[in-house]
């Protein structure tokens, strides 16, 4: 895939209590005070499938997909915290589809990586992926406005869309999501990376509709940690580039499943 800095102290996860689901589910857009950090930003929205099928056990059967997703998010956090530039430039948001309330929701509003803390996800319900993508695009547009209004440069935002199943949205909602995803990419407003978790032919065909720039990539659910370490490394690289600059990302071979 091709995309278009002294070490501060940070909290040890073992020494603190992570935010609860109820604390995290605060679906609101808010203006941010950027006065203390006017560095260029690299935006990334994670759209994560937390539907009931994420309870399926994979690999040797010891762990569920949701457990391995949680391990991946932990690895993402620890790897991202190693890089000073990324801590101050990478800006994250998380949208969930399914999960506790069985809907598409904003789990984490825009947060600089230095303030990011991994949340333990729980699976439940259906897969309203179209609603989740519409929410992610709305998040990006709101943040692009905030950054421009504050005179802060930013690289092209990323949307990571991860799912292990077919969308359960109505056809109208799903088509609206496809249309808006294509328009956003055509206007250089974002780049979408569809990730198919243990997916079959139908799921991959569906995910392919979301992006006109990047085809879906298969992720074996036992490789969540490898994927999120790759994502962290990629965001580090992009965060050190200039807006509009093309950068070479690392190989996806450690986590991607190549289909013959």
mmCIF file with all atom_site columns, C-alpha atoms in Angstrom, residues 172-253:
data_model
loop_
_atom_site.group_PDB
_atom_site.id
_atom_site.type_symbol
_atom_site.label_atom_id
_atom_site.label_alt_id
_atom_site.label_comp_id
_atom_site.label_asym_id
_atom_site.label_entity_id
_atom_site.label_seq_id
_atom_site.pdbx_PDB_ins_code
_atom_site.Cartn_x
_atom_site.Cartn_y
_atom_site.Cartn_z
_atom_site.occupancy
_atom_site.B_iso_or_equiv
_atom_site.pdbx_formal_charge
_atom_site.auth_seq_id
_atom_site.auth_comp_id
_atom_site.auth_asym_id
_atom_site.auth_atom_id
_atom_site.pdbx_PDB_model_num
ATOM 1  C CA . UNK A 1 172 ? -30.022 2.515   0.577  1.00 0.00 ? 172 UNK A CA 1
ATOM 2  C CA . UNK A 1 173 ? -27.625 3.096   3.486  1.00 0.00 ? 173 UNK A CA 1
ATOM 3  C CA . UNK A 1 174 ? -24.972 0.812   2.019  1.00 0.00 ? 174 UNK A CA 1
ATOM 4  C CA . UNK A 1 175 ? -25.184 2.498   -1.384 1.00 0.00 ? 175 UNK A CA 1
ATOM 5  C CA . UNK A 1 176 ? -24.964 5.938   0.251  1.00 0.00 ? 176 UNK A CA 1
ATOM 6  C CA . UNK A 1 177 ? -21.815 4.787   2.050  1.00 0.00 ? 177 UNK A CA 1
ATOM 7  C CA . UNK A 1 178 ? -20.285 3.535   -1.201 1.00 0.00 ? 178 UNK A CA 1
ATOM 8  C CA . UNK A 1 179 ? -21.088 6.787   -2.996 1.00 0.00 ? 179 UNK A CA 1
ATOM 9  C CA . UNK A 1 180 ? -19.675 8.982   -0.236 1.00 0.00 ? 180 UNK A CA 1
ATOM 10 C CA . UNK A 1 181 ? -16.540 6.843   0.104  1.00 0.00 ? 181 UNK A CA 1
ATOM 11 C CA . UNK A 1 182 ? -15.857 7.161   -3.622 1.00 0.00 ? 182 UNK A CA 1
ATOM 12 C CA . UNK A 1 183 ? -16.501 10.900  -3.598 1.00 0.00 ? 183 UNK A CA 1
ATOM 13 C CA . UNK A 1 184 ? -14.204 11.421  -0.607 1.00 0.00 ? 184 UNK A CA 1
ATOM 14 C CA . UNK A 1 185 ? -11.369 9.518   -2.276 1.00 0.00 ? 185 UNK A CA 1
ATOM 15 C CA . UNK A 1 186 ? -11.880 11.283  -5.605 1.00 0.00 ? 186 UNK A CA 1
ATOM 16 C CA . UNK A 1 187 ? -11.628 14.635  -3.792 1.00 0.00 ? 187 UNK A CA 1
ATOM 17 C CA . UNK A 1 188 ? -8.462  13.551  -1.922 1.00 0.00 ? 188 UNK A CA 1
ATOM 18 C CA . UNK A 1 189 ? -10.324 13.881  1.376  1.00 0.00 ? 189 UNK A CA 1
ATOM 19 C CA . UNK A 1 190 ? -9.219  10.445  2.588  1.00 0.00 ? 190 UNK A CA 1
ATOM 20 C CA . UNK A 1 191 ? -7.905  7.060   1.561  1.00 0.00 ? 191 UNK A CA 1
ATOM 21 C CA . UNK A 1 192 ? -9.788  3.930   2.605  1.00 0.00 ? 192 UNK A CA 1
ATOM 22 C CA . UNK A 1 193 ? -8.112  0.629   3.457  1.00 0.00 ? 193 UNK A CA 1
ATOM 23 C CA . UNK A 1 194 ? -10.642 -2.252  3.525  1.00 0.00 ? 194 UNK A CA 1
ATOM 24 C CA . UNK A 1 195 ? -9.439  -5.177  5.670  1.00 0.00 ? 195 UNK A CA 1
ATOM 25 C CA . UNK A 1 196 ? -11.276 -8.502  5.362  1.00 0.00 ? 196 UNK A CA 1
ATOM 26 C CA . UNK A 1 197 ? -10.968 -10.631 8.524  1.00 0.00 ? 197 UNK A CA 1
ATOM 27 C CA . UNK A 1 198 ? -11.048 -14.375 7.749  1.00 0.00 ? 198 UNK A CA 1
ATOM 28 C CA . UNK A 1 199 ? -13.323 -13.391 4.882  1.00 0.00 ? 199 UNK A CA 1
ATOM 29 C CA . UNK A 1 200 ? -14.871 -15.334 2.052  1.00 0.00 ? 200 UNK A CA 1
ATOM 30 C CA . UNK A 1 201 ? -15.570 -14.368 -1.535 1.00 0.00 ? 201 UNK A CA 1
ATOM 31 C CA . UNK A 1 202 ? -18.808 -12.485 -0.788 1.00 0.00 ? 202 UNK A CA 1
ATOM 32 C CA . UNK A 1 203 ? -17.269 -10.422 2.001  1.00 0.00 ? 203 UNK A CA 1
ATOM 33 C CA . UNK A 1 204 ? -14.295 -9.438  -0.135 1.00 0.00 ? 204 UNK A CA 1
ATOM 34 C CA . UNK A 1 205 ? -16.565 -8.519  -3.055 1.00 0.00 ? 205 UNK A CA 1
ATOM 35 C CA . UNK A 1 206 ? -18.588 -6.297  -0.724 1.00 0.00 ? 206 UNK A CA 1
ATOM 36 C CA . UNK A 1 207 ? -15.516 -4.604  0.779  1.00 0.00 ? 207 UNK A CA 1
ATOM 37 C CA . UNK A 1 208 ? -14.139 -3.926  -2.689 1.00 0.00 ? 208 UNK A CA 1
ATOM 38 C CA . UNK A 1 209 ? -17.029 -1.514  -3.234 1.00 0.00 ? 209 UNK A CA 1
ATOM 39 C CA . UNK A 1 210 ? -15.761 0.873   -0.543 1.00 0.00 ? 210 UNK A CA 1
ATOM 40 C CA . UNK A 1 211 ? -12.554 2.091   -2.192 1.00 0.00 ? 211 UNK A CA 1
ATOM 41 C CA . UNK A 1 212 ? -11.587 3.118   -5.693 1.00 0.00 ? 212 UNK A CA 1
ATOM 42 C CA . UNK A 1 213 ? -7.919  3.328   -4.655 1.00 0.00 ? 213 UNK A CA 1
ATOM 43 C CA . UNK A 1 214 ? -7.109  0.261   -2.565 1.00 0.00 ? 214 UNK A CA 1
ATOM 44 C CA . UNK A 1 215 ? -8.391  -3.302  -2.952 1.00 0.00 ? 215 UNK A CA 1
ATOM 45 C CA . UNK A 1 216 ? -9.402  -5.303  0.134  1.00 0.00 ? 216 UNK A CA 1
ATOM 46 C CA . UNK A 1 217 ? -6.634  -7.198  1.889  1.00 0.00 ? 217 UNK A CA 1
ATOM 47 C CA . UNK A 1 218 ? -7.249  -10.483 3.680  1.00 0.00 ? 218 UNK A CA 1
ATOM 48 C CA . UNK A 1 219 ? -6.282  -10.594 7.367  1.00 0.00 ? 219 UNK A CA 1
ATOM 49 C CA . UNK A 1 220 ? -5.964  -13.891 9.169  1.00 0.00 ? 220 UNK A CA 1
ATOM 50 C CA . UNK A 1 221 ? -7.438  -13.154 12.602 1.00 0.00 ? 221 UNK A CA 1
ATOM 51 C CA . UNK A 1 222 ? -4.446  -14.728 14.334 1.00 0.00 ? 222 UNK A CA 1
ATOM 52 C CA . UNK A 1 223 ? -2.351  -11.893 12.819 1.00 0.00 ? 223 UNK A CA 1
ATOM 53 C CA . UNK A 1 224 ? -4.090  -8.900  14.447 1.00 0.00 ? 224 UNK A CA 1
ATOM 54 C CA . UNK A 1 225 ? -0.925  -7.959  16.369 1.00 0.00 ? 225 UNK A CA 1
ATOM 55 C CA . UNK A 1 226 ? 1.159   -8.037  13.194 1.00 0.00 ? 226 UNK A CA 1
ATOM 56 C CA . UNK A 1 227 ? -1.404  -5.905  11.380 1.00 0.00 ? 227 UNK A CA 1
ATOM 57 C CA . UNK A 1 228 ? -1.553  -3.221  14.057 1.00 0.00 ? 228 UNK A CA 1
ATOM 58 C CA . UNK A 1 229 ? 2.251   -3.080  14.380 1.00 0.00 ? 229 UNK A CA 1
ATOM 59 C CA . UNK A 1 230 ? 2.325   -2.541  10.609 1.00 0.00 ? 230 UNK A CA 1
ATOM 60 C CA . UNK A 1 231 ? -0.328  0.169   10.922 1.00 0.00 ? 231 UNK A CA 1
ATOM 61 C CA . UNK A 1 232 ? 1.652   1.924   13.665 1.00 0.00 ? 232 UNK A CA 1
ATOM 62 C CA . UNK A 1 233 ? 4.834   1.810   11.564 1.00 0.00 ? 233 UNK A CA 1
ATOM 63 C CA . UNK A 1 234 ? 2.928   3.150   8.555  1.00 0.00 ? 234 UNK A CA 1
ATOM 64 C CA . UNK A 1 235 ? 1.430   6.046   10.505 1.00 0.00 ? 235 UNK A CA 1
ATOM 65 C CA . UNK A 1 236 ? 4.888   6.879   11.884 1.00 0.00 ? 236 UNK A CA 1
ATOM 66 C CA . UNK A 1 237 ? 6.215   7.073   8.333  1.00 0.00 ? 237 UNK A CA 1
ATOM 67 C CA . UNK A 1 238 ? 3.329   9.183   7.061  1.00 0.00 ? 238 UNK A CA 1
ATOM 68 C CA . UNK A 1 239 ? 3.505   11.523  10.087 1.00 0.00 ? 239 UNK A CA 1
ATOM 69 C CA . UNK A 1 240 ? 7.075   12.454  9.090  1.00 0.00 ? 240 UNK A CA 1
ATOM 70 C CA . UNK A 1 241 ? 6.137   13.243  5.490  1.00 0.00 ? 241 UNK A CA 1
ATOM 71 C CA . UNK A 1 242 ? 4.858   16.486  4.001  1.00 0.00 ? 242 UNK A CA 1
ATOM 72 C CA . UNK A 1 243 ? 1.191   16.803  2.989  1.00 0.00 ? 243 UNK A CA 1
ATOM 73 C CA . UNK A 1 244 ? 0.789   15.430  -0.532 1.00 0.00 ? 244 UNK A CA 1
ATOM 74 C CA . UNK A 1 245 ? 4.098   13.566  -0.469 1.00 0.00 ? 245 UNK A CA 1
ATOM 75 C CA . UNK A 1 246 ? 4.062   9.938   -1.620 1.00 0.00 ? 246 UNK A CA 1
ATOM 76 C CA . UNK A 1 247 ? 5.724   7.556   0.825  1.00 0.00 ? 247 UNK A CA 1
ATOM 77 C CA . UNK A 1 248 ? 6.554   3.871   0.612  1.00 0.00 ? 248 UNK A CA 1
ATOM 78 C CA . UNK A 1 249 ? 4.956   1.766   3.319  1.00 0.00 ? 249 UNK A CA 1
ATOM 79 C CA . UNK A 1 250 ? 6.295   -1.469  4.753  1.00 0.00 ? 250 UNK A CA 1
ATOM 80 C CA . UNK A 1 251 ? 5.444   -4.897  3.383  1.00 0.00 ? 251 UNK A CA 1
ATOM 81 C CA . UNK A 1 252 ? 2.063   -6.349  4.336  1.00 0.00 ? 252 UNK A CA 1
ATOM 82 C CA . UNK A 1 253 ? 3.374   -9.908  4.074  1.00 0.00 ? 253 UNK A CA 1
#
